[in-house]
Short mmCIF file of C-alpha atoms in Angstrom, two decimals:
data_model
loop_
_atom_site.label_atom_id
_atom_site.label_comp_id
_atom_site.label_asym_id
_atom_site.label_seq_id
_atom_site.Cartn_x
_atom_site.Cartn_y
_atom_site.Cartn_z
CA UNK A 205 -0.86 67.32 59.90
CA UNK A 206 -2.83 64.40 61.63
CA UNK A 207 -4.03 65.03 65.34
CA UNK A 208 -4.17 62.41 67.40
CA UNK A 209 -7.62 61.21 66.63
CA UNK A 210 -6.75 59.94 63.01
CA UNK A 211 -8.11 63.55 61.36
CA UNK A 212 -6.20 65.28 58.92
CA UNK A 213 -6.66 69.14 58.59
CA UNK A 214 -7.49 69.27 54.59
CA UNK A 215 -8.45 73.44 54.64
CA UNK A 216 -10.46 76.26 56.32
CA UNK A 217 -14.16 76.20 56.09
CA UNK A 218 -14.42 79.10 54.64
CA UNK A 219 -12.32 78.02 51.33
CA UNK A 220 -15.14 75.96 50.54
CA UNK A 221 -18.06 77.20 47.62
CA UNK A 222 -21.23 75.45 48.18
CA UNK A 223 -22.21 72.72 45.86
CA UNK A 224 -18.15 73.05 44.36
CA UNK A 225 -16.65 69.78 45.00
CA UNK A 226 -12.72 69.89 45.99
CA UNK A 227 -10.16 67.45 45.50
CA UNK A 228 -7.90 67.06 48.76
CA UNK A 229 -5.39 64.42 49.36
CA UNK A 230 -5.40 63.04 52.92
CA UNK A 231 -2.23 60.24 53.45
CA UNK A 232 -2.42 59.66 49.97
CA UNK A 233 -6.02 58.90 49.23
CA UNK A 234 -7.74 61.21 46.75
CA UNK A 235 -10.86 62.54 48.59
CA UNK A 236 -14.09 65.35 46.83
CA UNK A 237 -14.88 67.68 49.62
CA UNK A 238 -18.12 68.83 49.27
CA UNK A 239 -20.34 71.34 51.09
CA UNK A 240 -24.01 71.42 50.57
CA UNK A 241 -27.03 71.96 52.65
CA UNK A 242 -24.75 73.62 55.35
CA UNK A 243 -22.07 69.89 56.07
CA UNK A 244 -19.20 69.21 54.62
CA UNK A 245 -19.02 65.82 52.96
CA UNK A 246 -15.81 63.86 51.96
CA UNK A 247 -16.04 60.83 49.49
CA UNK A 248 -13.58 59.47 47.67
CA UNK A 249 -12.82 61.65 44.84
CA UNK A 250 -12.20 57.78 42.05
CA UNK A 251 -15.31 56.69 40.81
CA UNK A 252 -16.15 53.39 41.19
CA UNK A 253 -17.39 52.88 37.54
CA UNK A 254 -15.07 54.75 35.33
CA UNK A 255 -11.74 55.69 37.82
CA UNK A 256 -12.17 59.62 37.01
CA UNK A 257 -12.05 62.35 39.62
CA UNK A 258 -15.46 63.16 40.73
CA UNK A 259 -14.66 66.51 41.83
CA UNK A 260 -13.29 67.42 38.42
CA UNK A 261 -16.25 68.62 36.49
CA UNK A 262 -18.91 67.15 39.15
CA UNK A 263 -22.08 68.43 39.77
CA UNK A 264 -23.39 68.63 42.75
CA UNK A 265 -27.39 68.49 43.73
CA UNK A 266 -28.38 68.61 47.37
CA UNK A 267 -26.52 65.45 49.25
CA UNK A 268 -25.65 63.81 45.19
CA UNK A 269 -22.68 64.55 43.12
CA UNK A 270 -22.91 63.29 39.70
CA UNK A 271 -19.50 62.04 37.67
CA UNK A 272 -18.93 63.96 34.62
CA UNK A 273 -17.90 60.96 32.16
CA UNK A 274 -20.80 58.71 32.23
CA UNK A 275 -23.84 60.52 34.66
CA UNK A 276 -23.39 58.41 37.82
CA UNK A 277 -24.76 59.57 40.64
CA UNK A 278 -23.58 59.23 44.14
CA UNK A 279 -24.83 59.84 47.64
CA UNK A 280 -22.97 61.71 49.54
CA UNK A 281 -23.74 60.47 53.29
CA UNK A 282 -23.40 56.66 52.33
CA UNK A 283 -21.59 56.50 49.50
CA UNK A 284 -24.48 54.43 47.27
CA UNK A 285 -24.92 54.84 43.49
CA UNK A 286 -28.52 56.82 42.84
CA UNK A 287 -28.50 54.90 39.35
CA UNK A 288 -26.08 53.34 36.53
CA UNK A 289 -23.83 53.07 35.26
CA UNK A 290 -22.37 52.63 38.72
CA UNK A 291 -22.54 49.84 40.97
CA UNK A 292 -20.29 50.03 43.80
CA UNK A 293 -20.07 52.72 46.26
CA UNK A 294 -17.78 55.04 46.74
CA UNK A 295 -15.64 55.27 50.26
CA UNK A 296 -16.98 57.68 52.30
CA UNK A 297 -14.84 59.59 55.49
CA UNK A 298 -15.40 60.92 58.28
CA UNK A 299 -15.47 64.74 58.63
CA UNK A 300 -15.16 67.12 61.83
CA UNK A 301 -15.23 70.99 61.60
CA UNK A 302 -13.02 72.70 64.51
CA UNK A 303 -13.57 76.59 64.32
CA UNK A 304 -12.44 77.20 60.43
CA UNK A 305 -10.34 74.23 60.41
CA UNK A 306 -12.04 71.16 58.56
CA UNK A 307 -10.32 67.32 59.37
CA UNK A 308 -10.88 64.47 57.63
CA UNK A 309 -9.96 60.60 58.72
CA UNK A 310 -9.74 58.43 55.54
CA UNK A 311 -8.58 55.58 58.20
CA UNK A 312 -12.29 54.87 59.43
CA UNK A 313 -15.14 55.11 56.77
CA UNK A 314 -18.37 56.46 58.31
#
């Protein structure tokens, strides 16, 4: 369901484990939900270097989550590789918590 405002309800706040990235799919595009240090993050869940879900096996470490298949390292609040093997950024969304209910617009990048 979209509102009106472009944001998609993806789940309930509370189905979240911190530092446990989540795959969601919001009008098609794969996003990694990720709560850590008390926000909720969304990226999208392709890396840019190697095309494999980064919430499958992706560790997260404060506002980073690192792919499983080669070690790269993104930030969560821009999007920006930490270090190789990655050099593009990942696409990161906008995220609003309403109550329990978290949204997520993949139609404006923050």
């Amino acid at each position: 369901m979209t509102t009106e405002q472009g944001f998609t309800r993806v789940c309930g706040l509370s189905e979240l484990e911190p530092d446990t990235p989540v795959r969601v799919e919001v009008e098609g595009t794969p996003v990694a939900l990720v709560l850590t240090e008390g926000e909720v993050f969304a990226v999208n869940d392709i890396c840019s270097h190697a095309n494999v879900s980064l919430s499958e096996g992706g560790e997260v470490e404060g506002c980073a989550i690192e792919c499983w298949l080669h070690g790269s390292t993104f930030d969560l609040r821009t999007g920006k590789p930490l270090g190789p093997p990655a050099t593009r950024p990942v696409p990161v969304y906008r995220v609003k918590i309403e109550g329990d209910d978290v949204l997520v617009s993949v139609n404006q990048e923050s």
